[in-house]
CSV table of C-alpha atoms in Angstrom, one decimal:
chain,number,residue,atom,x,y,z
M,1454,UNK,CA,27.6,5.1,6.3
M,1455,UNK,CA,29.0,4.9,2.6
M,1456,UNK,CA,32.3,4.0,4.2
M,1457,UNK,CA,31.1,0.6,6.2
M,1458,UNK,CA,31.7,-1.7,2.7
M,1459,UNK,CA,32.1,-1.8,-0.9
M,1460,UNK,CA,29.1,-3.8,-2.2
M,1461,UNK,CA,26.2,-5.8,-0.9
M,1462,UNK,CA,28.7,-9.4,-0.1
M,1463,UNK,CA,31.0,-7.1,2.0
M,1464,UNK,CA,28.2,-5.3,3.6
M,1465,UNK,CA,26.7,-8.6,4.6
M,1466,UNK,CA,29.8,-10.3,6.1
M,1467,UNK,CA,31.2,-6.8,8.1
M,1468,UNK,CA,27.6,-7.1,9.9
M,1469,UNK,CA,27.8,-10.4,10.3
M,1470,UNK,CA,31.3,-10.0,12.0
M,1471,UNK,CA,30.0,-6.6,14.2
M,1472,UNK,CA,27.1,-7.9,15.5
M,1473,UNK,CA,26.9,-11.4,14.4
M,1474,UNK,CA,23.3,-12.6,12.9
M,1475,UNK,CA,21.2,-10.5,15.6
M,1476,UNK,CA,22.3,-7.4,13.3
M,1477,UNK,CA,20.4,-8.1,10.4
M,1478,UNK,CA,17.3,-8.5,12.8
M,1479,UNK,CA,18.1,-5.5,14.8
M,1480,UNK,CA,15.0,-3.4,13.9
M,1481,UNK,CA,12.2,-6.5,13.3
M,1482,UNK,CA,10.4,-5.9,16.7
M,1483,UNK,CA,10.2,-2.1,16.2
M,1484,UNK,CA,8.3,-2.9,12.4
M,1485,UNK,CA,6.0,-4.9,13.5
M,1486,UNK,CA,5.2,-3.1,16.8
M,1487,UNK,CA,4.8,-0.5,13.5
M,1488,UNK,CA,3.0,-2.4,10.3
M,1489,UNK,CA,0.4,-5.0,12.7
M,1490,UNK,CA,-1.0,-2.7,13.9
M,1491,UNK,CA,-1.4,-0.5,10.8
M,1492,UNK,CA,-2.1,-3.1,8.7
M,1493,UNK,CA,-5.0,-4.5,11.1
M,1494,UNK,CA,-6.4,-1.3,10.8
M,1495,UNK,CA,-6.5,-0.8,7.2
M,1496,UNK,CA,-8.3,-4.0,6.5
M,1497,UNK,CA,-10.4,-3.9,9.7
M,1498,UNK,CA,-11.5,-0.7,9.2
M,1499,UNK,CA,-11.9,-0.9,5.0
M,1500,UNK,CA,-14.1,-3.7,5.7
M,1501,UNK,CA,-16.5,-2.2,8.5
M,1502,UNK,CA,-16.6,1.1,6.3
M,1503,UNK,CA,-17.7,-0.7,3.0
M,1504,UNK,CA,-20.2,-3.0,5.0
M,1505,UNK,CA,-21.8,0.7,6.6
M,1506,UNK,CA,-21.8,2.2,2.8
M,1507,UNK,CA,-23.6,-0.3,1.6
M,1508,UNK,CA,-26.2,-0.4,4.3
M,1509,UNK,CA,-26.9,3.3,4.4
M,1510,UNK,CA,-27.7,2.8,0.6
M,1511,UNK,CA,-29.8,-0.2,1.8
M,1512,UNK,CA,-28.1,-1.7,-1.2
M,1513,UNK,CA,-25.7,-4.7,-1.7
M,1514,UNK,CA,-22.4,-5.0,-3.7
M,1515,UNK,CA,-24.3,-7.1,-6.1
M,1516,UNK,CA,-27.2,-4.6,-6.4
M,1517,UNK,CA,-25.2,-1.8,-7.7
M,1518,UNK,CA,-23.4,-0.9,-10.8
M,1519,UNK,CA,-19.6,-1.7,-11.0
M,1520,UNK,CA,-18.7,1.8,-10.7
M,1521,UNK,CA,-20.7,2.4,-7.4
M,1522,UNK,CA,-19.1,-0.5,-6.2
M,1523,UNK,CA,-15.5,1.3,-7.2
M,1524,UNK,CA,-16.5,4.3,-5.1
M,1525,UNK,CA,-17.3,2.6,-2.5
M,1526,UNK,CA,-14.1,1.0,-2.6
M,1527,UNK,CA,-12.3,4.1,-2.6
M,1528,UNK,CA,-14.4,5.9,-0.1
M,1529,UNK,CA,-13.9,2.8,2.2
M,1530,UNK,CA,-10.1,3.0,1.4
M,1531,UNK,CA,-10.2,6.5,2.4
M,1532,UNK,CA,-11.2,6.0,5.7
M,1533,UNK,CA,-9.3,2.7,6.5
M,1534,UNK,CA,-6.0,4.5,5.1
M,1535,UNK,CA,-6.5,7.8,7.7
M,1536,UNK,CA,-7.7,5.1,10.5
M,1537,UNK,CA,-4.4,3.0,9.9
M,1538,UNK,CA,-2.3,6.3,9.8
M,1539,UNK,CA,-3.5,7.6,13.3
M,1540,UNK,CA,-3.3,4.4,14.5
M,1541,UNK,CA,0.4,3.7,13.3
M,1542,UNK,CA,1.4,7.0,13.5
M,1543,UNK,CA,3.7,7.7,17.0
M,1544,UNK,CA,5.4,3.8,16.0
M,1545,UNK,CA,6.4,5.3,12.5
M,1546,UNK,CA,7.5,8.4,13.9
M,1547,UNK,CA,9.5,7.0,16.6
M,1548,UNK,CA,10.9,4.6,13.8
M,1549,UNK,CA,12.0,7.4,11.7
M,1550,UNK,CA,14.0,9.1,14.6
M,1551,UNK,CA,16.0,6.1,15.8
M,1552,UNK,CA,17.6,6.2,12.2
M,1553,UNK,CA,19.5,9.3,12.8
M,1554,UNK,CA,22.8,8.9,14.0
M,1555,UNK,CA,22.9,9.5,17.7
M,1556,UNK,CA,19.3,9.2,18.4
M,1557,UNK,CA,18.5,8.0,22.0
M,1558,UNK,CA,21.6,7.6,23.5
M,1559,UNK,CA,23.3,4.5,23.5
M,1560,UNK,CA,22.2,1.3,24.6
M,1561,UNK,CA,19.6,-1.4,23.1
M,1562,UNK,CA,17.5,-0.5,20.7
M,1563,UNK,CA,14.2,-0.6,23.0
M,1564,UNK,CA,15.9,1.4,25.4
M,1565,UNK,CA,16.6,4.2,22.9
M,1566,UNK,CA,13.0,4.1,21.3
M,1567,UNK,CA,11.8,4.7,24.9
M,1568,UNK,CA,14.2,7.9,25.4
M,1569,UNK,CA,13.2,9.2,21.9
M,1570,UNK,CA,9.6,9.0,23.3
M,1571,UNK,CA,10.1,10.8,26.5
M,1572,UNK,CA,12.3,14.0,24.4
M,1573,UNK,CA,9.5,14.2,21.8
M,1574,UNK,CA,6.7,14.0,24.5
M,1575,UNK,CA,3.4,11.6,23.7
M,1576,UNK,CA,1.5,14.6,21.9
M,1577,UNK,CA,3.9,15.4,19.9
M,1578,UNK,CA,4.6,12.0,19.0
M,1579,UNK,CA,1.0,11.4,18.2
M,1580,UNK,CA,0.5,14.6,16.3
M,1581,UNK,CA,3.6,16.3,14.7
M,1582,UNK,CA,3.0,15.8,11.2
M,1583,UNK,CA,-0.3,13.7,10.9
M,1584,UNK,CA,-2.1,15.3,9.0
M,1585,UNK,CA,0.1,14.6,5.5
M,1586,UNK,CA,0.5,11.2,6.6
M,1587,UNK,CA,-3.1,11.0,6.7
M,1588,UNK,CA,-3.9,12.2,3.3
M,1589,UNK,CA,-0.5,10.2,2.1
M,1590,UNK,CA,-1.9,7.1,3.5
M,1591,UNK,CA,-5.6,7.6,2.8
M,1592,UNK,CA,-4.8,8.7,-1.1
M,1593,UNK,CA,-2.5,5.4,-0.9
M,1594,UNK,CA,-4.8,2.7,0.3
M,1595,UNK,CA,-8.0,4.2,-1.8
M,1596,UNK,CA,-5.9,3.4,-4.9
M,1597,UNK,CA,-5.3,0.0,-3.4
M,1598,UNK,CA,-8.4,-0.9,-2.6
M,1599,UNK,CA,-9.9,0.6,-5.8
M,1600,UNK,CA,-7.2,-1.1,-7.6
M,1601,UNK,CA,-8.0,-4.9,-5.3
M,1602,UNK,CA,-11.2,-4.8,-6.1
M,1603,UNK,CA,-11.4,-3.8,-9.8
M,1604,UNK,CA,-9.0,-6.6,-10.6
M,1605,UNK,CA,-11.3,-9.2,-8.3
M,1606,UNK,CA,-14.5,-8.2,-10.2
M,1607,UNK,CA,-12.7,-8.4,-13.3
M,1608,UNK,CA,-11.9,-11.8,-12.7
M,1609,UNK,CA,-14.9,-12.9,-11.2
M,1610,UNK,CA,-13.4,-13.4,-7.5
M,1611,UNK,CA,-15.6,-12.7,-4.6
M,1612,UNK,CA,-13.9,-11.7,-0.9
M,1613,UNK,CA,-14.1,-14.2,1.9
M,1614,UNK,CA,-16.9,-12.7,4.2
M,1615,UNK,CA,-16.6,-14.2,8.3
M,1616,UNK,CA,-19.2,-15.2,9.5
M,1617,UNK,CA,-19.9,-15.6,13.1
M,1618,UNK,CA,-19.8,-20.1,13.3
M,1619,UNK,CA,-22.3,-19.6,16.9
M,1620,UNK,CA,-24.8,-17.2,14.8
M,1621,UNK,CA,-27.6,-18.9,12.5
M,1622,UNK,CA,-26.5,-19.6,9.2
């Protein structure tokens, strides 16, 4: 609402006053119900897609040139972004929709998402408008992880590998 204040400082102290410090925290659970998951996803996934590249080249990062190891990273990325998107998907739709005026009813915040969910329906929720999410966030974190891992060779990092501690070493 362009009405509620005049700057930042009066925005600030008129929530504080409506809804007291709760207010700025209002939509915290609803992210991260949103961005954990996604965001376990993308790495999760990058990682296990990389790993499978490489061993269907029967090849390791370190025995190939820096430019297969960029495709790789981007072909990973690829795949985790679209993973994380389906995955994070109905959360971010239902996210968008609680940000229109009215939407849900009244009541807590929860209680709202919940009556968004059962209008939209769960295939809709899941579906309506993946597909340019998916090549939004696949484009997206290719770049990223084509950009991470450029810059880590360049520098002469290497990524922490996990190992299992029970496993032979």
């Amino acid at each position: 609402d362009p009405e509620f204040c005049d700057g930042l400082a009066d925005g600030f102290v008129k929530m504080l006053k409506a809804d007291g410090i709760g207010g700025f925290y209002s939509g915290f659970l609803p992210i991260l119900a949103k961005q954990i998951p996604y965001t376990m996803a993308k790495f999760a996934v990058q990682g296990a897609a990389a790993d499978s590249i490489y061993a269907s080249m029967g090849k390791t990062p370190a025995e190939v040139s820096d430019g297969t190891n960029v495709g790789v990273s981007l072909g990973s990325g690829v795949i985790a972004g679209v993973a994380a998107a389906i995955i994070s998907h109905p959360a971010d739709t239902l996210l968008s929709k609680i940000n229109k005026k009215g939407a849900g009813g009244d009541g807590p915040m929860m209680t709202r998402l919940a009556n968004i969910a059962k209008e939209v329906g769960f295939v809709n929720l899941c579906t309506v408008g993946l597909l340019p999410r998916c090549v939004m966030i696949g484009t997206l974190t290719a770049g990223q992880f084509g950009i991470f891992d450029t810059v880590m060779n360049a520098l002469g990092a290497s990524k922490f590998h996990f190992h299992n501690p029970a496993g032979s070493h």
